[in-house]
């Protein structure tokens, strides 16, 4: 089965072609350059850049995969959550292709696709929807731990204010390190430079919080006592500790696997520390951590083979935060 997948939920134009869940082409135009000067994503700019690149990326992906359009069996696209105008570009492109080629459209939830990205290019476990798993979603728009049970999701822990990715980016901005702050802070992180003991929230009922940590960083910058490296490294340590503390409370061997997902799952310290919890903690390959179309195609494959979705609802979900179920 050949799937062409399209991702346009925010600032990355992604096109992938899969043979089952094996990636044969994966192209991404990342818009960091266009949004850098604003220090964040500008939706109108994002839409224009998607429009400029989407068709060329489809052509590139098709010629790279050496298949014909008539070989395609499904078109998968990101239905949401995301920016309304950028989602529409993906939807219209997907709909046009599916109508012209007379093949089905598979709408995919972006956050759900992140969750299963550890399985891209790997064999899909046959007990995937029989055994309970945990999902740890750490991205720019979401920070939550969910229980996964046969395609339904129960939130067990969630941030009540900023997300972890947002916090990395805001701290990067405060320290004038550049945009996006997450990968830059990670690259300068030094375990020997974590002498500031930023306080980590230890709240009840699975609540996580990042706004207090952000304010503590602001105060340290204003105090001018420590170097940027020390503040950034100490911040990263505390930001990761928040996830660790909450996951440790929830983790049990009853969960077959823990699927870590989203842009921040690329973080080196998060990968190192979470791996210590158990040998069933899975991370996506680095290239599949941030937004990409491979994960959209991968979940489409899982749904086509395991869930058989008929009469799929094709309305886009333009709310920036995900609503499960
Ligand atoms: O999942 P994603 O690509 O987009 C959303 O759906 O939000 O996540 C983007 C977020 C950004 O906040 C970025 O700074 C963060 O992921 N990020 C990282 C790292 N790489 C990306 N944060 C910490 N360490 C990293 N290595
Ligand atoms: Zn994402």
XYZ file of C-alpha atoms and ligand atoms in Angstrom:
352
model
C 0.000 0.000 0.000
C 1.324 3.461 -0.931
C 0.321 6.517 1.139
C 1.083 10.171 0.353
C 1.021 12.196 3.587
C 0.759 15.957 4.066
C 1.581 17.984 7.209
C 0.783 21.722 7.352
C -0.456 22.299 10.912
C 1.960 25.111 11.747
C 5.316 26.203 10.324
C 6.646 23.061 8.641
C 5.518 21.938 5.197
C 5.955 18.174 5.210
C 5.333 15.640 2.445
C 6.074 11.943 2.833
C 5.464 8.837 0.774
C 5.199 5.536 2.559
C 5.052 1.925 1.457
C 2.993 0.626 4.384
C 4.694 2.360 7.328
C 8.154 2.373 5.724
C 9.262 5.789 4.570
C 10.355 5.975 0.953
C 10.358 9.797 0.712
C 10.252 12.386 3.445
C 10.591 16.060 2.541
C 10.257 19.009 4.868
C 10.459 22.739 4.353
C 11.061 24.216 7.792
C 10.075 27.883 8.089
C 12.436 28.797 10.938
C 14.236 31.302 8.691
C 10.974 33.142 7.885
C 9.751 33.389 11.504
C 13.073 33.924 13.256
C 12.942 37.708 13.028
C 9.579 37.773 14.823
C 10.680 35.342 17.568
C 7.605 33.160 16.926
C 5.268 31.857 14.214
C 3.218 34.465 12.281
C 0.202 32.584 10.840
C -0.155 34.745 7.687
C 3.539 34.315 6.842
C 3.265 30.567 7.536
C 0.360 30.211 5.070
C 2.224 32.022 2.289
C 5.328 29.903 2.757
C 3.282 26.667 2.723
C 1.681 27.789 -0.563
C 5.087 28.520 -2.066
C 6.529 25.098 -1.258
C 3.787 22.486 -1.082
C 3.528 21.596 -4.783
C 7.291 21.469 -5.326
C 7.669 19.193 -2.296
C 4.980 16.829 -3.617
C 6.747 16.654 -6.993
C 10.113 16.067 -5.316
C 8.700 13.348 -3.058
C 7.018 11.609 -6.015
C 10.085 11.639 -8.220
C 12.314 10.503 -5.340
C 10.038 7.562 -4.560
C 9.997 6.407 -8.188
C 6.319 5.557 -8.159
C 3.536 6.970 -10.339
C 0.577 8.985 -9.001
C -1.623 6.095 -10.112
C 0.287 3.808 -7.692
C -0.942 5.798 -4.667
C -3.654 4.147 -2.566
C -4.404 6.812 0.081
C -3.865 10.507 0.780
C -3.368 11.321 4.485
C -3.343 14.854 5.843
C -3.235 16.702 9.168
C -6.751 17.572 10.215
C -5.706 19.456 13.373
C -5.021 20.827 15.878
C -3.246 23.722 14.247
C -3.537 27.080 12.512
C -6.733 27.430 10.485
C -5.185 28.833 7.299
C -2.239 26.460 7.187
C -4.471 23.432 7.853
C -6.728 24.508 4.995
C -3.802 24.458 2.567
C -3.100 20.827 3.507
C -6.795 19.906 3.332
C -7.358 21.484 -0.096
C -4.206 19.909 -1.532
C -5.145 16.496 -0.103
C -8.758 16.734 -1.298
C -7.713 17.747 -4.815
C -5.289 14.831 -5.078
C -7.782 12.341 -3.671
C -10.589 13.457 -5.995
C -8.370 13.518 -9.060
C -6.843 10.120 -8.297
C -10.139 8.729 -6.959
C -8.528 7.366 -3.792
C -9.604 7.805 -0.129
C -8.596 10.669 2.130
C -7.433 9.841 5.656
C -7.716 12.730 8.170
C -5.130 12.512 10.946
C -4.863 14.157 14.362
C -1.428 15.778 14.615
C -0.903 14.993 18.322
C -2.009 11.378 17.921
C 0.457 11.076 15.016
C 3.309 12.384 17.222
C 2.398 9.687 19.780
C 3.045 6.772 17.420
C 6.144 8.215 15.743
C 8.447 5.779 17.590
C 7.036 3.071 15.289
C 7.871 4.809 11.994
C 9.892 2.455 9.784
C 9.557 -0.297 12.446
C 7.171 -3.198 12.766
C 3.883 -2.101 14.352
C 3.324 -4.211 17.516
C 0.348 -6.515 17.017
C -0.882 -5.823 20.583
C -0.868 -2.062 19.984
C -4.527 -1.625 20.755
C -4.912 -4.487 23.208
C -2.302 -3.491 25.787
C -2.375 -0.179 27.622
C 0.438 2.251 26.978
C 1.416 5.664 28.252
C 2.048 8.633 25.981
C 4.272 11.531 27.048
C 3.589 14.469 24.740
C 6.177 17.227 24.978
C 5.839 19.776 22.206
C 5.473 23.488 21.561
C 1.688 23.355 21.974
C 1.190 20.462 24.407
C 2.623 18.955 27.578
C 0.622 16.018 28.834
C 0.817 12.386 29.858
C -2.021 10.248 28.512
C -3.116 6.681 28.996
C -3.592 5.021 25.610
C -6.175 2.281 25.446
C -7.461 1.016 22.107
C -7.461 4.375 20.285
C -8.881 6.268 23.258
C -6.887 8.655 25.384
C -7.255 9.638 29.036
C -5.251 12.619 30.268
C -3.456 11.724 33.496
C -1.130 14.687 33.802
C -1.094 18.035 32.056
C 0.422 21.498 32.292
C -1.905 24.090 33.726
C -0.073 27.016 32.097
C 2.853 27.106 29.632
C 3.987 24.026 27.727
C 7.547 22.756 28.035
C 8.422 23.698 24.417
C 6.944 27.171 24.829
C 8.996 27.589 28.008
C 12.226 26.526 26.248
C 11.481 29.034 23.478
C 10.626 31.879 25.884
C 13.759 31.253 27.964
C 15.807 31.174 24.732
C 14.315 34.552 23.842
C 14.961 36.008 27.334
C 18.585 34.853 27.130
C 18.816 36.210 23.550
C 19.996 32.835 22.272
C 17.912 32.771 19.085
C 14.830 30.955 17.830
C 13.619 28.314 18.519
C 15.200 28.203 21.978
C 14.725 24.440 22.627
C 17.445 22.976 20.391
C 19.833 25.884 21.142
C 19.518 25.476 24.934
C 19.963 21.715 24.501
C 23.147 22.242 22.477
C 24.732 24.485 25.135
C 23.562 22.331 28.078
C 26.441 21.321 30.329
C 25.781 19.084 33.370
C 28.678 20.792 35.170
C 26.996 24.175 34.875
C 23.727 23.492 36.678
C 24.487 25.220 39.973
C 21.251 27.235 40.127
C 18.607 25.171 41.910
C 15.474 26.305 40.114
C 12.422 25.116 41.997
C 10.362 22.451 40.205
C 6.570 22.468 40.738
C 5.341 19.447 42.663
C 1.588 19.831 42.347
C -1.237 17.392 43.100
C -3.641 15.723 40.648
C -1.066 15.354 37.876
C -0.801 19.083 37.335
C 2.411 20.384 35.794
C 3.451 24.031 35.619
C 6.125 25.942 33.733
C 5.207 29.584 34.347
C 6.930 29.699 37.756
C 10.141 28.316 36.266
C 10.055 30.994 33.567
C 9.731 33.737 36.228
C 12.645 32.273 38.213
C 14.794 32.399 35.063
C 13.765 36.040 34.501
C 14.888 36.918 38.042
C 18.278 35.212 37.582
C 18.863 37.061 34.297
C 18.069 40.369 36.049
C 20.382 39.465 38.973
C 23.323 39.210 36.525
C 25.102 36.803 38.877
C 25.387 33.797 36.549
C 26.482 33.363 32.910
C 23.989 32.504 30.146
C 25.372 28.937 30.004
C 24.724 28.385 33.715
C 21.193 29.811 33.538
C 20.341 27.806 30.391
C 21.793 24.540 31.760
C 20.111 24.921 35.154
C 16.834 25.744 33.411
C 17.001 22.653 31.166
C 17.657 20.443 34.196
C 14.589 21.829 36.021
C 12.350 21.705 32.928
C 13.134 18.004 32.411
C 12.773 17.252 36.141
C 9.142 18.404 35.961
C 8.347 15.665 33.402
C 10.412 13.076 35.281
C 8.724 13.807 38.611
C 5.236 13.425 37.131
C 6.045 10.379 35.006
C 7.664 8.592 37.944
C 4.420 8.926 39.889
C 2.362 7.434 37.051
C 4.727 4.830 35.591
C 4.002 1.188 36.287
C 4.915 -2.119 34.648
C 1.231 -2.502 33.740
C 1.922 -0.235 30.818
C 3.423 -2.175 27.936
C 5.397 0.821 26.665
C 5.814 4.544 27.188
C 5.721 6.490 23.925
C 7.519 9.837 24.213
C 6.558 12.279 21.462
C 6.706 15.854 20.167
C 9.497 18.316 19.383
C 10.987 18.270 22.906
C 11.412 14.463 22.709
C 14.616 15.340 20.795
C 16.080 16.790 24.006
C 19.234 14.921 24.984
C 18.740 15.203 28.760
C 15.073 14.160 28.551
C 16.075 11.073 26.524
C 18.839 10.179 28.974
C 16.811 10.666 32.167
C 13.541 9.108 30.957
C 15.400 6.026 29.687
C 16.473 5.336 33.281
C 12.833 4.817 34.338
C 12.492 1.545 32.437
C 13.544 -0.364 29.342
C 10.163 0.135 27.683
C 10.445 3.887 27.126
C 10.398 4.565 23.370
C 11.580 7.718 21.591
C 11.131 8.620 17.930
C 14.281 8.796 15.814
C 15.590 12.361 16.002
C 14.425 13.173 12.472
C 10.838 12.253 13.425
C 10.644 14.232 16.708
C 9.635 17.574 15.270
C 6.691 18.110 12.937
C 6.901 15.951 9.806
C 4.645 14.163 7.340
C 6.163 10.715 7.946
C 4.301 10.528 11.276
C 1.026 11.482 9.525
C 1.459 8.663 7.005
C 2.521 6.248 9.743
C -0.662 6.809 11.773
C -2.751 6.636 8.601
C -1.232 3.193 7.949
C -2.003 2.087 11.522
C -5.584 3.316 11.215
C -6.145 1.765 7.785
C -4.814 -1.620 8.892
C -6.097 -1.735 12.469
C -9.063 0.549 12.733
C -10.820 0.647 9.337
C -12.212 4.172 9.458
C -15.220 4.567 7.225
C -17.139 7.794 6.633
C -14.303 9.776 8.184
C -15.130 13.290 9.320
C -13.128 15.667 7.131
C -13.743 18.916 8.986
C -10.486 20.524 10.014
C -9.813 21.106 13.696
C -8.425 24.617 13.863
C -8.141 24.881 17.643
C -4.498 25.205 18.645
C -4.908 22.824 21.625
C -5.888 19.219 21.110
C -9.196 17.851 22.395
C -9.033 14.085 22.795
C -12.079 12.102 21.580
O 6.278 19.111 18.019
P 6.878 20.379 17.524
O 7.827 20.312 16.333
O 5.790 21.413 17.161
C 4.586 21.486 17.858
O 3.649 20.724 17.489
O 4.548 22.270 18.829
O 7.640 21.035 18.787
C 8.337 22.234 18.682
C 9.002 22.513 20.015
C 9.657 23.903 20.068
O 9.215 24.532 21.248
C 11.152 23.591 20.116
O 11.914 24.562 20.812
C 11.152 22.271 20.845
O 10.055 21.568 20.274
N 12.402 21.510 20.662
C 13.252 21.220 21.686
C 14.347 20.500 21.112
N 14.102 20.376 19.765
C 12.908 20.994 19.519
N 13.183 21.509 22.994
C 14.201 21.087 23.779
N 15.280 20.406 23.305
C 15.389 20.084 21.992
N 16.453 19.404 21.535
Zn 3.858 18.925 16.519
